[in-house]
XYZ file of C-alpha atoms in Angstrom:
632
model
C -41.735 5.942 -4.211
C -38.576 6.742 -2.704
C -38.584 10.866 -3.108
C -41.994 10.281 -1.952
C -40.746 9.387 1.011
C -37.970 11.637 1.104
C -40.497 14.837 0.591
C -42.467 12.855 3.357
C -39.249 12.589 6.241
C -38.325 16.283 5.405
C -41.833 17.878 6.288
C -41.909 15.768 10.056
C -40.607 17.443 13.084
C -36.836 15.678 13.376
C -35.941 16.797 9.871
C -36.904 20.468 11.029
C -35.630 20.936 13.995
C -32.045 19.389 12.245
C -32.906 22.384 9.920
C -32.499 24.952 12.730
C -29.908 23.413 14.218
C -27.658 23.926 11.263
C -29.281 27.073 10.480
C -28.143 28.542 13.491
C -24.859 27.105 13.494
C -24.522 28.579 10.174
C -25.266 31.648 11.730
C -22.911 31.685 14.390
C -19.978 30.472 13.229
C -20.013 31.496 9.707
C -19.983 29.964 6.489
C -16.732 30.474 6.199
C -16.133 27.877 9.085
C -16.589 25.336 7.352
C -15.512 26.196 3.694
C -12.547 28.960 4.097
C -10.790 27.282 7.278
C -9.331 23.328 6.699
C -7.039 22.318 9.421
C -3.581 22.783 9.205
C -2.142 19.270 8.384
C 0.865 18.127 9.865
C 3.601 16.034 8.365
C 4.546 14.342 11.052
C 4.485 14.853 15.131
C 7.386 14.226 17.684
C 6.238 13.885 21.424
C 3.462 15.207 20.745
C 4.925 18.163 18.658
C 3.933 19.094 15.121
C 5.763 19.981 12.541
C 3.585 21.329 9.915
C 3.327 20.970 6.302
C 4.033 24.015 5.844
C 7.248 23.618 7.182
C 8.636 20.132 5.569
C 7.776 22.352 2.622
C 9.718 25.242 3.580
C 12.409 23.024 4.001
C 12.465 20.655 1.048
C 12.023 23.974 -1.234
C 15.004 25.120 0.483
C 17.064 22.097 0.381
C 16.300 21.805 -3.566
C 17.453 25.427 -4.151
C 20.708 24.820 -2.555
C 21.247 21.484 -4.350
C 20.113 22.844 -7.408
C 22.648 25.734 -6.725
C 25.384 23.209 -6.087
C 24.470 20.376 -8.945
C 23.065 22.255 -11.985
C 22.009 21.094 -14.928
C 22.921 17.093 -13.149
C 20.187 17.724 -10.442
C 17.425 18.440 -12.682
C 17.933 14.985 -14.196
C 17.978 13.786 -10.211
C 14.556 14.918 -10.148
C 13.400 13.437 -13.157
C 12.998 10.445 -10.616
C 9.991 10.120 -8.399
C 12.026 7.511 -6.504
C 15.227 9.770 -5.727
C 12.069 12.841 -5.197
C 10.385 11.209 -2.531
C 13.949 10.135 -0.654
C 15.621 13.577 -0.703
C 11.172 14.606 1.040
C 11.593 12.144 3.562
C 14.980 13.000 4.327
C 14.102 16.645 5.191
C 11.664 15.115 7.243
C 14.115 13.665 8.757
C 16.827 16.264 9.912
C 13.228 18.531 11.216
C 12.229 15.746 13.297
C 16.086 15.456 14.655
C 16.133 19.498 14.912
C 12.694 18.830 16.884
C 14.014 16.295 19.546
C 17.561 18.755 19.721
C 15.313 21.535 20.579
C 13.012 19.169 22.819
C 16.508 18.336 24.969
C 17.424 21.707 25.077
C 14.863 22.703 26.818
C 14.454 19.945 29.079
C 18.169 20.534 30.005
C 17.546 24.460 29.876
C 20.136 25.779 27.915
C 19.990 29.332 27.201
C 21.775 31.743 24.896
C 22.491 34.843 26.932
C 21.536 38.484 24.777
C 25.280 39.261 24.974
C 25.687 36.447 22.623
C 22.602 36.567 20.161
C 23.610 40.537 19.899
C 26.977 39.737 18.901
C 25.498 36.217 16.721
C 23.458 39.029 15.073
C 26.423 41.156 14.390
C 28.586 39.405 12.993
C 26.268 37.543 10.172
C 27.338 38.652 7.054
C 24.648 39.177 6.095
C 24.759 42.758 7.770
C 28.523 43.260 6.799
C 29.167 46.735 5.201
C 33.336 46.896 4.928
C 33.775 43.871 7.440
C 31.796 46.179 10.169
C 28.384 45.379 11.436
C 25.795 48.370 9.338
C 22.454 48.960 11.447
C 20.917 50.537 8.143
C 21.186 47.300 6.054
C 19.872 45.068 9.142
C 17.209 47.556 9.535
C 16.283 47.547 5.700
C 16.361 42.786 5.443
C 14.271 42.618 7.847
C 11.985 45.146 7.141
C 12.175 43.197 3.649
C 12.315 39.912 4.567
C 8.928 40.873 6.490
C 10.943 39.571 9.743
C 10.578 41.829 13.458
C 13.723 42.163 15.374
C 12.206 39.712 17.995
C 11.196 37.055 15.577
C 15.082 37.281 14.264
C 16.574 37.207 17.983
C 14.267 34.221 18.951
C 15.805 32.345 15.444
C 19.315 32.783 16.748
C 18.324 32.454 20.433
C 17.497 28.924 19.397
C 19.880 27.851 16.988
C 22.760 29.258 19.478
C 20.685 27.018 22.363
C 21.352 24.080 19.863
C 24.381 24.909 19.185
C 25.019 24.184 22.952
C 24.613 21.225 23.045
C 25.785 20.629 20.236
C 29.869 21.725 21.827
C 28.889 19.633 25.353
C 27.900 16.728 23.606
C 31.133 17.113 20.794
C 32.945 18.691 22.940
C 32.625 15.947 26.009
C 34.205 13.577 23.460
C 37.956 12.334 24.093
C 41.117 10.205 22.857
C 43.554 8.467 25.480
C 47.757 9.006 24.272
C 48.238 5.448 24.477
C 45.014 5.135 21.928
C 46.354 8.041 20.002
C 49.770 7.016 20.235
C 49.388 3.117 18.390
C 47.605 5.148 15.764
C 50.168 7.172 15.269
C 53.020 4.127 15.417
C 50.347 2.248 12.674
C 50.222 5.191 10.297
C 53.932 4.876 10.290
C 54.568 1.325 9.967
C 56.330 0.184 7.189
C 56.300 -3.626 5.543
C 58.348 -5.851 3.566
C 57.274 -8.016 0.716
C 57.812 -9.626 -2.750
C 54.819 -9.185 -5.430
C 54.672 -11.513 -8.105
C 52.060 -10.031 -10.946
C 50.199 -12.199 -13.738
C 49.203 -10.251 -16.774
C 45.907 -10.101 -18.096
C 48.050 -9.971 -21.632
C 49.728 -12.579 -21.219
C 46.623 -15.333 -21.176
C 44.275 -13.629 -23.456
C 46.892 -14.365 -26.076
C 46.747 -17.930 -25.248
C 42.835 -18.277 -24.761
C 40.469 -19.764 -27.732
C 36.336 -19.909 -28.181
C 34.254 -21.761 -30.301
C 31.352 -21.243 -31.739
C 29.307 -23.092 -29.531
C 31.162 -21.226 -26.078
C 30.194 -17.627 -27.682
C 26.655 -19.231 -28.158
C 26.389 -20.521 -24.441
C 27.859 -17.334 -23.325
C 25.295 -15.000 -25.058
C 22.744 -17.832 -23.136
C 23.525 -17.755 -20.204
C 24.563 -13.385 -20.668
C 21.704 -12.265 -22.806
C 20.657 -9.736 -20.356
C 24.255 -7.681 -20.991
C 23.351 -7.223 -24.711
C 20.158 -6.023 -23.946
C 19.399 -2.705 -26.614
C 17.703 0.488 -24.626
C 14.603 1.145 -25.683
C 14.572 3.367 -28.912
C 12.782 6.426 -30.745
C 12.848 8.084 -33.898
C 11.350 11.626 -34.112
C 10.884 14.787 -35.977
C 10.564 18.386 -34.229
C 10.322 21.575 -34.983
C 12.352 23.896 -32.861
C 11.703 27.399 -32.213
C 14.638 29.637 -30.868
C 14.451 33.796 -30.227
C 17.885 34.395 -31.058
C 17.290 33.006 -34.855
C 14.517 35.692 -34.996
C 15.406 39.540 -37.198
C 16.125 41.474 -35.302
C 14.207 44.908 -35.605
C 15.575 49.381 -35.431
C 13.771 50.767 -32.662
C 12.666 54.199 -33.801
C 13.601 57.422 -32.264
C 9.531 57.986 -31.105
C 9.543 54.683 -29.930
C 12.245 55.563 -27.085
C 11.276 58.976 -26.603
C 7.571 57.432 -26.001
C 9.269 55.156 -23.896
C 11.688 57.492 -21.895
C 8.526 59.730 -21.180
C 6.111 57.035 -20.049
C 8.451 55.421 -17.377
C 10.826 59.181 -16.008
C 10.659 57.496 -12.333
C 12.711 54.744 -14.164
C 15.380 57.038 -15.127
C 15.267 59.359 -11.735
C 17.095 59.210 -8.428
C 14.300 60.082 -6.098
C 14.720 62.475 -2.883
C 16.845 60.377 -0.282
C 16.969 61.310 3.332
C 18.912 60.829 6.389
C 17.406 60.904 9.471
C 18.744 59.719 13.139
C 15.857 57.952 15.541
C 15.962 56.622 19.175
C 14.113 53.528 19.515
C 13.158 51.418 22.564
C 11.532 48.102 22.482
C 7.505 47.617 22.274
C 6.899 47.255 25.874
C 3.015 48.512 28.065
C 5.567 51.512 28.803
C 7.370 52.454 25.974
C 5.314 55.113 24.531
C 4.695 57.082 27.516
C 9.178 56.538 28.257
C 9.595 57.739 24.495
C 7.338 61.222 25.192
C 9.549 61.996 27.945
C 12.979 62.192 26.222
C 10.841 64.034 23.626
C 10.231 66.289 26.387
C 14.246 66.530 27.389
C 15.149 67.034 23.273
C 12.661 70.000 23.569
C 14.060 71.399 26.500
C 17.515 71.400 24.819
C 18.797 68.456 25.388
C 20.775 66.922 22.458
C 19.194 64.008 20.006
C 22.786 62.391 20.022
C 23.360 61.877 23.349
C 19.621 60.570 24.277
C 20.100 57.857 21.087
C 23.639 56.762 22.473
C 22.089 56.636 26.522
C 18.059 55.680 25.931
C 18.457 53.784 22.835
C 17.363 50.355 22.483
C 18.527 50.177 18.955
C 22.760 49.506 20.514
C 23.566 48.924 17.295
C 22.051 52.816 15.941
C 22.728 54.559 19.377
C 25.876 54.286 19.936
C 26.583 56.707 16.768
C 24.291 58.801 17.664
C 20.906 57.104 16.106
C 22.430 57.558 12.633
C 20.947 55.777 9.652
C 22.239 55.791 6.062
C 20.709 57.159 3.639
C 17.162 56.463 2.399
C 14.569 56.507 0.047
C 11.187 56.415 0.474
C 9.218 52.989 0.982
C 12.473 50.863 1.689
C 11.392 50.925 5.089
C 8.673 50.081 7.249
C 5.801 52.186 6.224
C 4.684 53.933 9.562
C 8.862 54.328 10.118
C 8.778 55.539 6.352
C 5.882 58.188 6.031
C 7.154 59.517 9.364
C 10.914 60.020 8.068
C 9.533 61.694 5.105
C 6.940 64.198 6.376
C 9.983 65.863 8.228
C 10.387 69.602 6.863
C 13.671 70.952 8.309
C 16.481 69.704 9.827
C 16.176 68.869 13.002
C 12.887 68.139 13.361
C 11.458 65.602 15.317
C 8.666 63.403 15.037
C 6.438 62.408 16.915
C 6.519 59.037 18.255
C 5.874 56.516 16.348
C 5.019 53.028 16.274
C 6.101 50.213 13.749
C 6.926 46.622 13.679
C 10.398 47.260 15.731
C 9.333 48.807 18.708
C 8.732 52.682 18.782
C 10.695 55.413 17.728
C 11.210 59.567 17.824
C 13.189 60.513 14.395
C 15.197 63.727 13.081
C 15.810 64.608 9.770
C 19.805 65.494 9.191
C 20.302 66.002 5.850
C 18.175 65.434 1.902
C 19.283 64.975 -1.334
C 16.875 66.185 -3.837
C 15.079 63.757 -6.755
C 17.243 63.934 -9.973
C 16.105 62.742 -13.922
C 19.101 61.111 -15.731
C 18.542 62.678 -19.683
C 17.577 61.009 -22.622
C 20.946 61.228 -23.814
C 22.177 58.889 -21.058
C 19.540 56.378 -21.210
C 18.792 56.037 -24.751
C 21.106 52.808 -25.330
C 19.771 51.213 -22.771
C 15.924 51.458 -23.789
C 17.006 50.477 -27.105
C 18.273 47.715 -25.993
C 15.459 47.080 -23.224
C 12.689 47.940 -26.585
C 14.526 45.584 -28.921
C 14.857 42.912 -26.759
C 10.631 43.156 -25.963
C 10.544 43.331 -29.253
C 12.025 40.059 -29.786
C 10.207 38.609 -26.744
C 6.780 39.713 -28.160
C 7.820 38.403 -31.576
C 8.702 34.866 -29.982
C 5.903 34.461 -28.262
C 3.808 35.108 -30.726
C 5.323 32.399 -32.703
C 5.235 30.205 -29.989
C 1.905 30.674 -29.895
C 0.965 30.071 -33.007
C 3.103 27.092 -32.801
C 0.880 25.853 -30.660
C -2.563 26.162 -32.176
C -0.960 24.728 -35.762
C 0.777 21.568 -34.250
C -2.978 20.622 -31.711
C -5.117 21.358 -35.060
C -3.295 19.536 -37.378
C -2.081 16.528 -35.147
C -0.983 14.287 -37.674
C 2.391 15.941 -37.862
C 4.738 18.758 -38.567
C 4.574 19.481 -41.515
C 1.709 22.813 -41.524
C 3.618 24.625 -38.265
C 7.231 23.940 -40.096
C 5.763 25.725 -43.499
C 3.638 28.610 -41.748
C 6.475 29.156 -39.444
C 9.073 28.720 -41.746
C 11.351 26.180 -39.366
C 13.033 22.936 -40.808
C 11.627 19.958 -39.789
C 14.569 17.849 -37.906
C 14.534 14.303 -37.870
C 16.601 11.951 -35.878
C 17.733 8.390 -36.653
C 17.479 6.002 -33.747
C 18.042 7.171 -29.817
C 17.848 6.059 -26.616
C 17.223 8.321 -23.395
C 21.304 7.397 -22.729
C 22.336 8.509 -25.998
C 20.115 11.096 -27.073
C 21.605 14.190 -29.471
C 22.627 16.819 -27.516
C 20.219 19.548 -29.133
C 17.325 17.410 -27.600
C 19.066 15.879 -24.768
C 17.251 17.386 -22.677
C 14.224 15.482 -19.374
C 11.882 18.123 -20.670
C 11.949 16.744 -24.196
C 12.952 12.921 -23.619
C 10.192 12.317 -20.706
C 7.460 12.575 -23.328
C 9.450 11.222 -26.710
C 9.885 7.974 -24.902
C 5.687 8.433 -23.527
C 3.096 5.551 -24.063
C 1.219 8.318 -25.209
C 2.642 10.750 -27.288
C 3.928 7.263 -29.454
C 0.532 5.551 -29.484
C -1.850 8.146 -30.086
C 0.750 9.084 -33.180
C 0.397 12.665 -32.409
C 2.558 15.584 -31.929
C 3.620 17.300 -28.237
C 2.296 19.723 -26.617
C 4.836 22.874 -26.794
C 8.091 22.242 -24.188
C 9.725 25.335 -22.936
C 13.351 24.987 -23.156
C 13.982 27.970 -21.556
C 16.255 31.048 -22.737
C 13.498 31.611 -25.105
C 14.095 28.383 -26.825
C 10.170 25.942 -27.218
C 9.888 22.893 -29.398
C 7.045 20.400 -30.339
C 8.104 16.502 -30.827
C 6.079 13.884 -33.382
C 7.127 10.254 -32.092
C 7.495 8.149 -36.146
C 8.401 5.017 -34.996
C 9.447 3.504 -31.682
C 11.532 0.351 -30.896
C 11.292 -1.816 -27.261
C 14.074 -2.614 -25.294
C 15.246 -6.123 -26.599
C 17.429 -8.571 -26.874
C 19.652 -8.330 -29.688
C 20.461 -10.560 -32.782
C 23.762 -12.714 -31.650
C 24.254 -11.655 -35.419
C 24.385 -8.327 -34.540
C 26.448 -8.604 -31.395
C 29.201 -11.289 -31.939
C 32.155 -9.478 -31.857
C 31.257 -8.396 -28.509
C 29.936 -11.166 -27.372
C 33.369 -13.504 -28.208
C 35.734 -10.110 -26.954
C 34.062 -10.460 -22.986
C 34.233 -14.280 -23.691
C 37.443 -14.331 -24.203
C 37.979 -11.643 -21.559
C 36.413 -14.075 -18.915
C 38.156 -16.689 -20.109
C 41.298 -15.791 -19.704
C 40.547 -13.533 -16.152
C 39.556 -17.573 -15.176
C 42.650 -19.111 -16.142
C 44.293 -16.053 -14.474
C 42.758 -16.253 -10.984
C 43.858 -20.643 -11.817
C 47.498 -19.694 -11.686
C 47.103 -17.665 -9.732
C 45.982 -20.118 -7.256
C 48.761 -22.699 -7.650
C 51.996 -19.654 -7.542
C 50.255 -19.263 -3.992
C 50.588 -23.314 -3.498
C 53.667 -24.202 -4.693
C 55.202 -20.206 -2.825
C 53.639 -22.092 0.148
C 55.397 -24.866 0.272
C 58.855 -23.130 -1.416
C 58.681 -24.323 -4.689
C 57.510 -20.646 -6.608
C 60.897 -20.604 -8.379
C 60.318 -23.589 -10.175
C 56.935 -22.234 -10.947
C 57.766 -18.993 -11.848
C 60.937 -20.092 -14.668
C 58.175 -21.769 -15.847
C 55.574 -19.516 -16.848
C 58.418 -17.188 -17.535
C 57.812 -14.715 -14.023
C 59.560 -12.805 -11.396
C 58.853 -11.363 -8.205
C 59.428 -7.899 -7.779
C 61.109 -7.592 -3.898
C 58.601 -4.454 -1.889
C 61.367 -2.741 0.551
C 59.844 -0.431 3.512
C 56.407 0.054 1.793
C 54.265 3.008 3.178
C 50.388 3.226 3.391
C 51.741 6.467 0.822
C 54.240 4.693 -0.947
C 53.715 5.232 -5.217
C 52.368 1.313 -5.034
C 48.905 0.563 -6.518
C 46.736 1.633 -4.076
C 45.049 -2.546 -4.001
C 48.686 -3.897 -3.538
C 49.653 -1.598 -0.681
C 45.435 -1.942 0.918
C 46.101 -5.368 0.837
C 49.569 -5.620 2.137
C 49.058 -3.403 5.411
C 45.840 -5.720 5.901
C 47.882 -9.428 5.907
C 48.646 -10.382 9.001
C 52.206 -10.839 9.946
C 54.620 -13.741 9.355
C 54.229 -15.837 12.338
C 57.574 -18.346 12.920
C 57.585 -20.944 9.442
C 54.015 -19.754 8.997
C 54.234 -17.697 5.360
C 51.597 -15.160 4.940
C 50.460 -15.029 1.335
C 47.419 -13.659 -0.289
C 46.201 -13.083 -3.804
C 44.525 -10.106 -5.378
C 42.610 -9.514 -8.451
C 43.656 -5.614 -10.091
C 42.102 -3.241 -12.026
C 42.678 -4.558 -15.419
C 41.554 -7.731 -14.639
C 45.276 -9.250 -13.959
C 46.193 -11.011 -10.887
C 48.725 -10.709 -8.135
C 49.987 -13.186 -5.249
C 52.258 -11.344 -2.458
C 54.306 -11.917 0.012
C 54.857 -10.838 3.562
C 58.345 -10.862 4.906
C 58.655 -8.296 7.852
C 55.766 -5.629 9.519
C 58.707 -2.564 11.118
C 56.228 -0.786 13.813
C 58.175 2.427 14.985
C 58.971 2.983 18.891
C 58.320 6.069 19.527
C 55.779 8.803 18.437
C 56.318 11.637 16.624
C 55.333 14.890 16.028
C 52.168 14.112 14.781
C 51.113 12.945 18.937
C 48.952 16.085 19.488
C 47.273 16.476 15.840
C 46.027 12.852 16.072
C 44.788 12.632 19.484
C 42.758 15.807 18.887
C 41.133 14.518 15.501
C 40.087 11.237 16.694
C 38.608 12.715 19.561
C 36.339 15.137 17.002
C 35.717 12.008 15.048
C 34.132 10.339 18.970
C 32.454 13.409 19.182
C 30.416 13.475 16.462
C 29.947 9.034 17.072
C 28.497 10.927 20.356
C 26.820 13.105 18.764
C 25.066 10.773 16.619
C 24.557 8.099 18.988
C 22.743 10.987 21.459
C 20.452 11.406 17.605
C 20.367 7.623 18.043
C 18.744 7.077 21.442
C 16.325 9.912 20.870
C 14.499 8.464 18.503
C 14.661 5.966 19.711
C 12.827 6.382 23.274
C 10.242 9.333 21.563
C 7.012 8.471 19.844
C 6.969 10.052 15.985
C 3.918 9.265 13.856
C 4.225 10.268 9.987
C 1.418 11.220 8.152
C 1.064 10.647 4.707
C 0.822 13.488 2.720
C 0.080 15.203 -0.656
C 2.282 17.950 -2.099
C 1.729 21.196 -3.557
C 4.803 20.392 -5.621
C 4.211 18.013 -8.734
C 7.946 17.149 -8.718
C 7.052 15.708 -5.347
């Protein structure tokens, strides 16, 4: 009944009209507009200005590459934590939002870097430097390879410089009064006198005892401290290309490789050209044709390049560019340069991505081919590595097949590939054997699926032509260890806690006795002595905790005693008495540096305040995005 009604409805007038409209929409807009042009995703909207998901993706990848280069293998471990990855991605997005807010403020204030500032900044970029000087050929080649036009680079640099102008204006507005810097200068050189009594923890360790009941009670109260992490035992097969037998490469194979790749052992033809370039405009081509007519009339190409070329970097050198090989510059420029037949010949007007050009040939270098004898060893080494890589790949493929076909154990794979099965004892993710202490191995080793299915893992790529397959043999869940297993550790920790409690109590008693003027009797009773502290500065060779405490204590007033108890890193206790504070009355020669440093700190605070204010007043909308990166 349902399908009959549906069929009948499809024959109705309304249905036919809707069908015609759908057909017309596809015919006019094209099917591709429905299936191949999805709306670009947006990561955030800042005051109506969108930050695309692609911009976020690119910025995230750049930041991840930077951290990977900085932190090395440690960063790979961090990437195994989804929370860390999400925090990193959110941090990158916040940076993009802050940058967009600054750009909007720059536009609002009409800050604009001049052409001269942009030009000088580009000339000073280290990427374009050779022998500490700007090199125009390097500039042109890097732009061509990166796919960035000169106009794009100019606009990006102008935007960066405009941001910097705002940053300098905010930071430069910070100031510190000389009186403020003077106070800081005098405080930094302050000296303090005091007395110190140290109560060593070892003295109390020797005097404390612990009953079995107290040990059991400590164990029950602190059971989490004695928890064993989850552990596994695994078997694994390691395939290492460095263990594969090296094969000798015969001369015929070397000869064939040489003949098949002569271009790789050749020095292609090189040309040196000069050019006159005009930036793109409606009149540029006509103006350049006029310049070409002047060249035909006998004027100097070099002089015209210096006078007329918009490429000021090469123009200053008569338009001369560095030696080039075919295929290294803009395609149109490249084709015209290599079409010139004789030295001094000038091309027709050429349009490239960067502008309009006239090109003249200055010199050529013929192509050369290196003889086989010169490159034989390099070819043999390359072929040997290639053969080893192929052998490794074949064995890796076979390892994957055998591990899948016989999933219950590694025996079949071990026998056929002649690989030893390595068996481990119980280990946790924190104390894995060195050979497999890699997140790419540990993640599947502790995965619930692998142990529940009791199957071999997939082949795990370790890089450097190494791969392995693991099989989880036994699993031991995280659990609190039995008291008998950790009794010694329990007693050791409980005794230390008890000794610290007694040391803390004794320090409190000493502070009370000292406040009452009865410290000498108390010290004699406990066999302790006072250490005099004279002229202590913030940089003195004392325990940092003692110095920090001494300089945070209030100066003694009248008959009041300034006392403080602190715990030291080894668990010992200390009681401090501050006797006198000596603050210089005059400033030092360091005053200008201190004032400058404080001004910089204040400027940075002002900039952070600006960002906070911009964020507080902005309309910022975040979008939930699914990343294209599986590591997000």
